[in-house]
PDB file of C-alpha atoms and ligand atoms in Angstrom:
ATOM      1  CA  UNK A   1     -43.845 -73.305 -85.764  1.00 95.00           C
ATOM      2  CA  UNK A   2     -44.384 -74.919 -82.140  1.00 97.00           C
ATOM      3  CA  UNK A   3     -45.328 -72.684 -79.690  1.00 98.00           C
ATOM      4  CA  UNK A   4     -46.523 -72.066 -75.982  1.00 98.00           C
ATOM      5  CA  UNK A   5     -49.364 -69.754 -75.021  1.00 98.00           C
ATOM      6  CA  UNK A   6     -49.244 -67.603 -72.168  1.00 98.00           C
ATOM      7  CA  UNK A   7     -52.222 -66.557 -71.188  1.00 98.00           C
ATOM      8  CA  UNK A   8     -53.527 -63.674 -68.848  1.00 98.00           C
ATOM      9  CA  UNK A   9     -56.829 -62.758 -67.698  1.00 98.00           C
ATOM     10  CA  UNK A  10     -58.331 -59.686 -66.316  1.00 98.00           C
ATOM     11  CA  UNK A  11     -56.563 -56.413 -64.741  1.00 98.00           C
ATOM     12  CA  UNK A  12     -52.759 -58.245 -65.648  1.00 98.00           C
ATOM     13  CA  UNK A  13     -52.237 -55.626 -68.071  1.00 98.00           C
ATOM     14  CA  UNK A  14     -51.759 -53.279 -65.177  1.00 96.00           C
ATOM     15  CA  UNK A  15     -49.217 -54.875 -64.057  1.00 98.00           C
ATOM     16  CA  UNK A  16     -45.934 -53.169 -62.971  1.00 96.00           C
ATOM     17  CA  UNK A  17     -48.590 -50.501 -61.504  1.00 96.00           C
ATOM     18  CA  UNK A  18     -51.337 -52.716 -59.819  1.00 95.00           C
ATOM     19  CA  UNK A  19     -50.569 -52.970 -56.086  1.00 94.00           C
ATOM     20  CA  UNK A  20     -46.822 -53.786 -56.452  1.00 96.00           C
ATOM     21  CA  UNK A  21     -46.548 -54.946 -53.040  1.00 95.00           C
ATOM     22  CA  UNK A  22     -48.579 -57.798 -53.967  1.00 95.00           C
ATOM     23  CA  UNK A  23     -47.721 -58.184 -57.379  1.00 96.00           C
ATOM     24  CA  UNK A  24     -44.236 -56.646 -57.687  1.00 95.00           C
ATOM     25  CA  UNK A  25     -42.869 -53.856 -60.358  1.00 96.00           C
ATOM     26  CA  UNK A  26     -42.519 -56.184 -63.652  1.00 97.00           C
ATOM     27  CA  UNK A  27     -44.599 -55.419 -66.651  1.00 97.00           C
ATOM     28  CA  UNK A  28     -46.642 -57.613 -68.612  1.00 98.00           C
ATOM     29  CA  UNK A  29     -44.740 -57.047 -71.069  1.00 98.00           C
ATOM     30  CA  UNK A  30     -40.814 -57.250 -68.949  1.00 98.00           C
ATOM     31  CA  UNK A  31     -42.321 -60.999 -68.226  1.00 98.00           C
ATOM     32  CA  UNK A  32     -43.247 -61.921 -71.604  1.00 98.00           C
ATOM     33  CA  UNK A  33     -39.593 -60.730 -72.901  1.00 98.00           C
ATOM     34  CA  UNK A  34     -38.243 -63.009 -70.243  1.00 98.00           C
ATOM     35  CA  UNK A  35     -40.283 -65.884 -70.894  1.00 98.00           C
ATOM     36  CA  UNK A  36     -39.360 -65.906 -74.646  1.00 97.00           C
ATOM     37  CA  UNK A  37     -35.477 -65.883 -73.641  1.00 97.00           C
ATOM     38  CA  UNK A  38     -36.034 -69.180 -72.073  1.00 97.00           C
ATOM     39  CA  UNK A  39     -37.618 -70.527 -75.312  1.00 96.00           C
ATOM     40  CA  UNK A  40     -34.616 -73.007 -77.388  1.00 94.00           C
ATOM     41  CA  UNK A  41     -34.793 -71.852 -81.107  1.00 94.00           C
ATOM     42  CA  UNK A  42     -37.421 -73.376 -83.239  1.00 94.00           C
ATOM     43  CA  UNK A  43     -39.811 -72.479 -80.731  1.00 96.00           C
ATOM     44  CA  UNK A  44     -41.923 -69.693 -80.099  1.00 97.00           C
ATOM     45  CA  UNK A  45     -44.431 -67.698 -77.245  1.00 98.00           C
ATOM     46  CA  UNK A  46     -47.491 -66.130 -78.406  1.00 98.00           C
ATOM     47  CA  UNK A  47     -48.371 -64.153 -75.385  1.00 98.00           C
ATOM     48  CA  UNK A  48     -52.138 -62.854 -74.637  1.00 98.00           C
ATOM     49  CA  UNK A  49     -54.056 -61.194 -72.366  1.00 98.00           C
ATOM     50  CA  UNK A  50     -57.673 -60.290 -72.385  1.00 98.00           C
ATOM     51  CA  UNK A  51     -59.568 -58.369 -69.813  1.00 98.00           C
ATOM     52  CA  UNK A  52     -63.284 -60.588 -70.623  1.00 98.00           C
ATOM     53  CA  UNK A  53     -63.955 -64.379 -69.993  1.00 98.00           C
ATOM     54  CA  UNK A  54     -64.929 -64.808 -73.419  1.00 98.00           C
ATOM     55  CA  UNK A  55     -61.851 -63.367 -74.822  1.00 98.00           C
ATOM     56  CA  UNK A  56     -59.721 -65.698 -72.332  1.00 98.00           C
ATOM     57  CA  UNK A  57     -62.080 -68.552 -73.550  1.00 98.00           C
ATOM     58  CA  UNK A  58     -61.836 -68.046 -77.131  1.00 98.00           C
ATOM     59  CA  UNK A  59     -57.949 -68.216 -76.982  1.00 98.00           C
ATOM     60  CA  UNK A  60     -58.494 -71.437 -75.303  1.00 98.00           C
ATOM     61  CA  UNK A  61     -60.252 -73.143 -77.669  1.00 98.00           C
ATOM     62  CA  UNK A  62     -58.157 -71.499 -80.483  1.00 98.00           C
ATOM     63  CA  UNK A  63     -54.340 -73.074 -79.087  1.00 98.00           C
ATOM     64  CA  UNK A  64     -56.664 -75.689 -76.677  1.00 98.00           C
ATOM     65  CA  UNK A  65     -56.715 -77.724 -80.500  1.00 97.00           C
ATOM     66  CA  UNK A  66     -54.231 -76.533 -82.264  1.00 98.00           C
ATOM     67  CA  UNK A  67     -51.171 -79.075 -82.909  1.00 97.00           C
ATOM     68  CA  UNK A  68     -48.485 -76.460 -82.712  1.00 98.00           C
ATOM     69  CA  UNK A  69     -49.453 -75.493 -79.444  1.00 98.00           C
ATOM     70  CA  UNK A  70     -47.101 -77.078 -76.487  1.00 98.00           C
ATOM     71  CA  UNK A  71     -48.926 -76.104 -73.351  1.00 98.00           C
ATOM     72  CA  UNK A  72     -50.660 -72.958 -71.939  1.00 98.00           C
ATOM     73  CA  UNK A  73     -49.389 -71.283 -68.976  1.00 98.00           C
ATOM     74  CA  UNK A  74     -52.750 -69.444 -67.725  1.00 98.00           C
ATOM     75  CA  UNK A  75     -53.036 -66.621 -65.394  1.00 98.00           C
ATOM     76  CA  UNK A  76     -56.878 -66.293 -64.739  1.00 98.00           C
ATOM     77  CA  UNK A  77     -56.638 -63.331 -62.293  1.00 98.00           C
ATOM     78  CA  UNK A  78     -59.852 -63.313 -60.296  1.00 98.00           C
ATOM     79  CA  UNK A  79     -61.839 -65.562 -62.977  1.00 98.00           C
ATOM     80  CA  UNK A  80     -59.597 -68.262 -61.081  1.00 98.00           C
ATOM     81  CA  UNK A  81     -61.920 -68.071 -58.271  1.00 98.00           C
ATOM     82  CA  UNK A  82     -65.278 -68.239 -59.541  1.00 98.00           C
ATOM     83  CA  UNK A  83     -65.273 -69.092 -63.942  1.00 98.00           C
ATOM     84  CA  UNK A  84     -67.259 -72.456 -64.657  1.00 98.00           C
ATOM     85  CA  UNK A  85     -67.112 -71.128 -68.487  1.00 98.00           C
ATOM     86  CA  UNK A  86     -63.343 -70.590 -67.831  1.00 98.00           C
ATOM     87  CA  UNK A  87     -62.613 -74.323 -66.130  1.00 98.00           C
ATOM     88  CA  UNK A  88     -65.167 -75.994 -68.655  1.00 98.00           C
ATOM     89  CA  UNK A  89     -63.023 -74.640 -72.121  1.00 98.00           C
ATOM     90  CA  UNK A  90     -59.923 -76.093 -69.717  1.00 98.00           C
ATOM     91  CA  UNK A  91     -61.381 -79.171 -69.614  1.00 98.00           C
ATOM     92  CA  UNK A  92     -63.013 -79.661 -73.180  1.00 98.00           C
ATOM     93  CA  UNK A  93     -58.876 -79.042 -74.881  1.00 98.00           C
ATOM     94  CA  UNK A  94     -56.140 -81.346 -74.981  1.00 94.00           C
ATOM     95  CA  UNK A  95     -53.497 -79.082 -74.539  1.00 98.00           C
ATOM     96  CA  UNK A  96     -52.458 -79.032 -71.061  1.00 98.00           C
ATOM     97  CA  UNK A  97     -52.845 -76.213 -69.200  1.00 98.00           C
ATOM     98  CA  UNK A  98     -50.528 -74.677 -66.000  1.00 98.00           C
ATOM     99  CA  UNK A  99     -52.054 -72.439 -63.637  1.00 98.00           C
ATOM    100  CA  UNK A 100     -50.200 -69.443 -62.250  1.00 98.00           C
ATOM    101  CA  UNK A 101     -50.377 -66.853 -59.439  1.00 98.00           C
ATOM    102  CA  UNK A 102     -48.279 -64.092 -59.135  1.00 98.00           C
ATOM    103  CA  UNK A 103     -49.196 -64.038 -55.389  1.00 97.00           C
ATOM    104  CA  UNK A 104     -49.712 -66.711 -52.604  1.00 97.00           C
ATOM    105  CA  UNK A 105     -53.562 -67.032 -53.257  1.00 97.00           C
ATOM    106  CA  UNK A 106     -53.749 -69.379 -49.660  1.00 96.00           C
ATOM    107  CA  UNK A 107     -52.368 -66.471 -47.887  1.00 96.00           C
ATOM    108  CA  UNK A 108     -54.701 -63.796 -49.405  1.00 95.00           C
ATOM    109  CA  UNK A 109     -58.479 -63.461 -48.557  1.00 94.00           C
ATOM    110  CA  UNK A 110     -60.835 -66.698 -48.086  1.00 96.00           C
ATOM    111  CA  UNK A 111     -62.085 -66.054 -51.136  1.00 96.00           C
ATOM    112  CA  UNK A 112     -58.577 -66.742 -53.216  1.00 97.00           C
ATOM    113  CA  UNK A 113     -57.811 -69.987 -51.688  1.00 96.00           C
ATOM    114  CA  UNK A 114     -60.302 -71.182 -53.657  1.00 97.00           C
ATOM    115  CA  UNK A 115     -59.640 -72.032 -57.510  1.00 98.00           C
ATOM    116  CA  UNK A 116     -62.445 -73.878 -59.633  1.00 98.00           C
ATOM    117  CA  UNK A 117     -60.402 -74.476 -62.583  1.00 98.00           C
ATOM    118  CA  UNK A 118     -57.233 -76.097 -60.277  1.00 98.00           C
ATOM    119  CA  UNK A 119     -58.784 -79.589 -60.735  1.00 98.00           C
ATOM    120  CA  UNK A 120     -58.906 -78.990 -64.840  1.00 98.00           C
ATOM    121  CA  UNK A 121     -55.430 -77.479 -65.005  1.00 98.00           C
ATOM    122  CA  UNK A 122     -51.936 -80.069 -65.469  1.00 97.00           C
ATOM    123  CA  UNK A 123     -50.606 -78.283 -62.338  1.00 98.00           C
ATOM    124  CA  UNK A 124     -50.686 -75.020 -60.088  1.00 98.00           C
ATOM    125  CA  UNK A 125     -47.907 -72.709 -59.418  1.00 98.00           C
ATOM    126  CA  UNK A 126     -48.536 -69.952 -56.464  1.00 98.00           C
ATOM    127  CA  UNK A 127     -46.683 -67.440 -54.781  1.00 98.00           C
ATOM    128  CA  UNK A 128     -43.046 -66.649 -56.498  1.00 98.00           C
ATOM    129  CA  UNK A 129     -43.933 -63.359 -58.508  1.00 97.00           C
ATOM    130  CA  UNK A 130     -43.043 -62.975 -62.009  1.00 97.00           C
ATOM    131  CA  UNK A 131     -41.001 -65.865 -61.323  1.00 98.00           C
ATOM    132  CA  UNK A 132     -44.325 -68.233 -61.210  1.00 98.00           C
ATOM    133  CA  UNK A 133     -44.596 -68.190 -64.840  1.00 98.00           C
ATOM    134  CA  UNK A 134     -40.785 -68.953 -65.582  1.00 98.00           C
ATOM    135  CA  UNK A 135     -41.855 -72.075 -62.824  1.00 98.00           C
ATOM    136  CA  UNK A 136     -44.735 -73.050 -65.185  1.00 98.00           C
ATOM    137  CA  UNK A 137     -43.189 -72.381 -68.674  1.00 98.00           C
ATOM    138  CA  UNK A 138     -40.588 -75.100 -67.014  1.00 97.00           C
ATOM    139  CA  UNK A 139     -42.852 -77.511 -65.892  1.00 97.00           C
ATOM    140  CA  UNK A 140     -44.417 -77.339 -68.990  1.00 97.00           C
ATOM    141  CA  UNK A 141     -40.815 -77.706 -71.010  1.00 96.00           C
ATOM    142  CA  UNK A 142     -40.055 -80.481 -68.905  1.00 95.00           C
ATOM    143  CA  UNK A 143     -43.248 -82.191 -69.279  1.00 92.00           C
ATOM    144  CA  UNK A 144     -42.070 -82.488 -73.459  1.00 91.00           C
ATOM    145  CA  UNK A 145     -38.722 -83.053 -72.686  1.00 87.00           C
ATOM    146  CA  UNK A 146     -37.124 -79.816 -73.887  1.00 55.00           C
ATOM    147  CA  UNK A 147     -34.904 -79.232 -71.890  1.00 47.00           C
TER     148      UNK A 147
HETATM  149  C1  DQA B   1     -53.677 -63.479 -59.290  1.00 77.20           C
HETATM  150  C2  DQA B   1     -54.429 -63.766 -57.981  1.00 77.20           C
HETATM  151  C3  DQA B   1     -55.913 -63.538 -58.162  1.00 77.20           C
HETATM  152  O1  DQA B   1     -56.586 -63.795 -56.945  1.00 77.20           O
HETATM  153  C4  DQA B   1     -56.178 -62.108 -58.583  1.00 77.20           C
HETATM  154  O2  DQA B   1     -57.558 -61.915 -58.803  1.00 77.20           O
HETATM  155  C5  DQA B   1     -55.371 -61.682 -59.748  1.00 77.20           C
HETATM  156  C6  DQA B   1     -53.972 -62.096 -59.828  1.00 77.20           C
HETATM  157  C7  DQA B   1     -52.153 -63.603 -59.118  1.00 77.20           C
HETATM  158  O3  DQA B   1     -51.474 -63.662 -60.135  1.00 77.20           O
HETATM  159  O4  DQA B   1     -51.643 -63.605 -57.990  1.00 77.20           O
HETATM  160  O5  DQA B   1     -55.841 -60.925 -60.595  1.00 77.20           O
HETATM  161  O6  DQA B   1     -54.068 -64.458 -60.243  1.00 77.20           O
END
C-alpha cells in the first residue's frame, strides 16, 4: 500500500507536555490521528519518531527508496539546526522530503533561524503548531495530485 512517512526527531515524543506555550497541548500521538483522517482510502501514514540521529537516518533511507513511499513530512527538532548526517541521508533519497516546525524557528533564538537540511528538503513549513504538519502532509498531497 502507498504511504506517507511522518517523521519526528528528538524530544517530540514529549509533546503535549514540552513547553506548551511554545509547542501547544497536542500529543504526538492526537497529531498523528489527525493526519491519518486527512489520508483518501487506499492510502496510508506510517508515523515515527526516534529520539537519535541514526534512528531518524535509518528511517530515511528505509521510505527515502522505497516505491510505496509518497513523501516524508520531517520534524528534525533541534537536529534541524546543526545534522550534516541528517541533511546528507535527505539528499542521497528520492523521496521528497517537507520540513516542519511546530514553532516560528526565525522568531526563536539565533541559533533556530538557522536550518542545514532546508536547502535538501522539497519545502519548509514554520510556525502554525500542530497545524504545520496538516500544511506539509498537503503540500505534499498536492504535489501528487491527490487531492
Ligand atoms: C522544532 C523547533 C526546533 O528548534 C526544536 O529544537 C524542536 C522543535 C519545532 O517543531 O518547532 O525540537 O522543530
Amino acid at each position: 500500500m502507498k504511504y506517507y512517512l511522518i517523521l519526528n526527531g528528538p524530544n517530540l515524543n514529549l509533546l503535549g507536555r514540552r513547553q506548551p506555550d511554545v509547542y501547544g497541548h497536542d500529543t504526538l500521538d492526537d497529531i498523528n490521528r489527525e493526519l491519518a483522517q486527512m489520508l483518501p482510502d487506499g492510502l496510508s501514514l506510517d508515523a515515527r519518531q526516534y529520539n537519535g540521529e541514526g534512528g531518524i537516518i535509518d528511517a530515511l533511507h528505509a521510505a527515502g527508496f522505497d516505491e510505496n513511499c509518497l513523501g516524508i513530512v520531517l520534524n528534525a527538532g533541534a537536529y534541524t539546526h546543526y545534522s550534516y548526517a541528517v541533511a546528507d541521508a535527505i539528499a542521497a533519497i528520492e523521496v521528497p522530503v517537507v520540513e516542519v516546525h511546530i514553532s516560528n524557528v526565525h522568531a526563536r533564538e539565533d541559533f533556530r533561524r538557522k536550518s542545514v537540511i532546508a536547502p535538501v528538503c522539497s519545502g519548509s513549513i514554520s510556525g502554525f503548531g500542530a497545524d504545520s504538519y496538516k500544511l506539509a502532509l498537503s503540500a505534499l498531497m498536492m504535489r501528487n495530485g491527490k487531492n
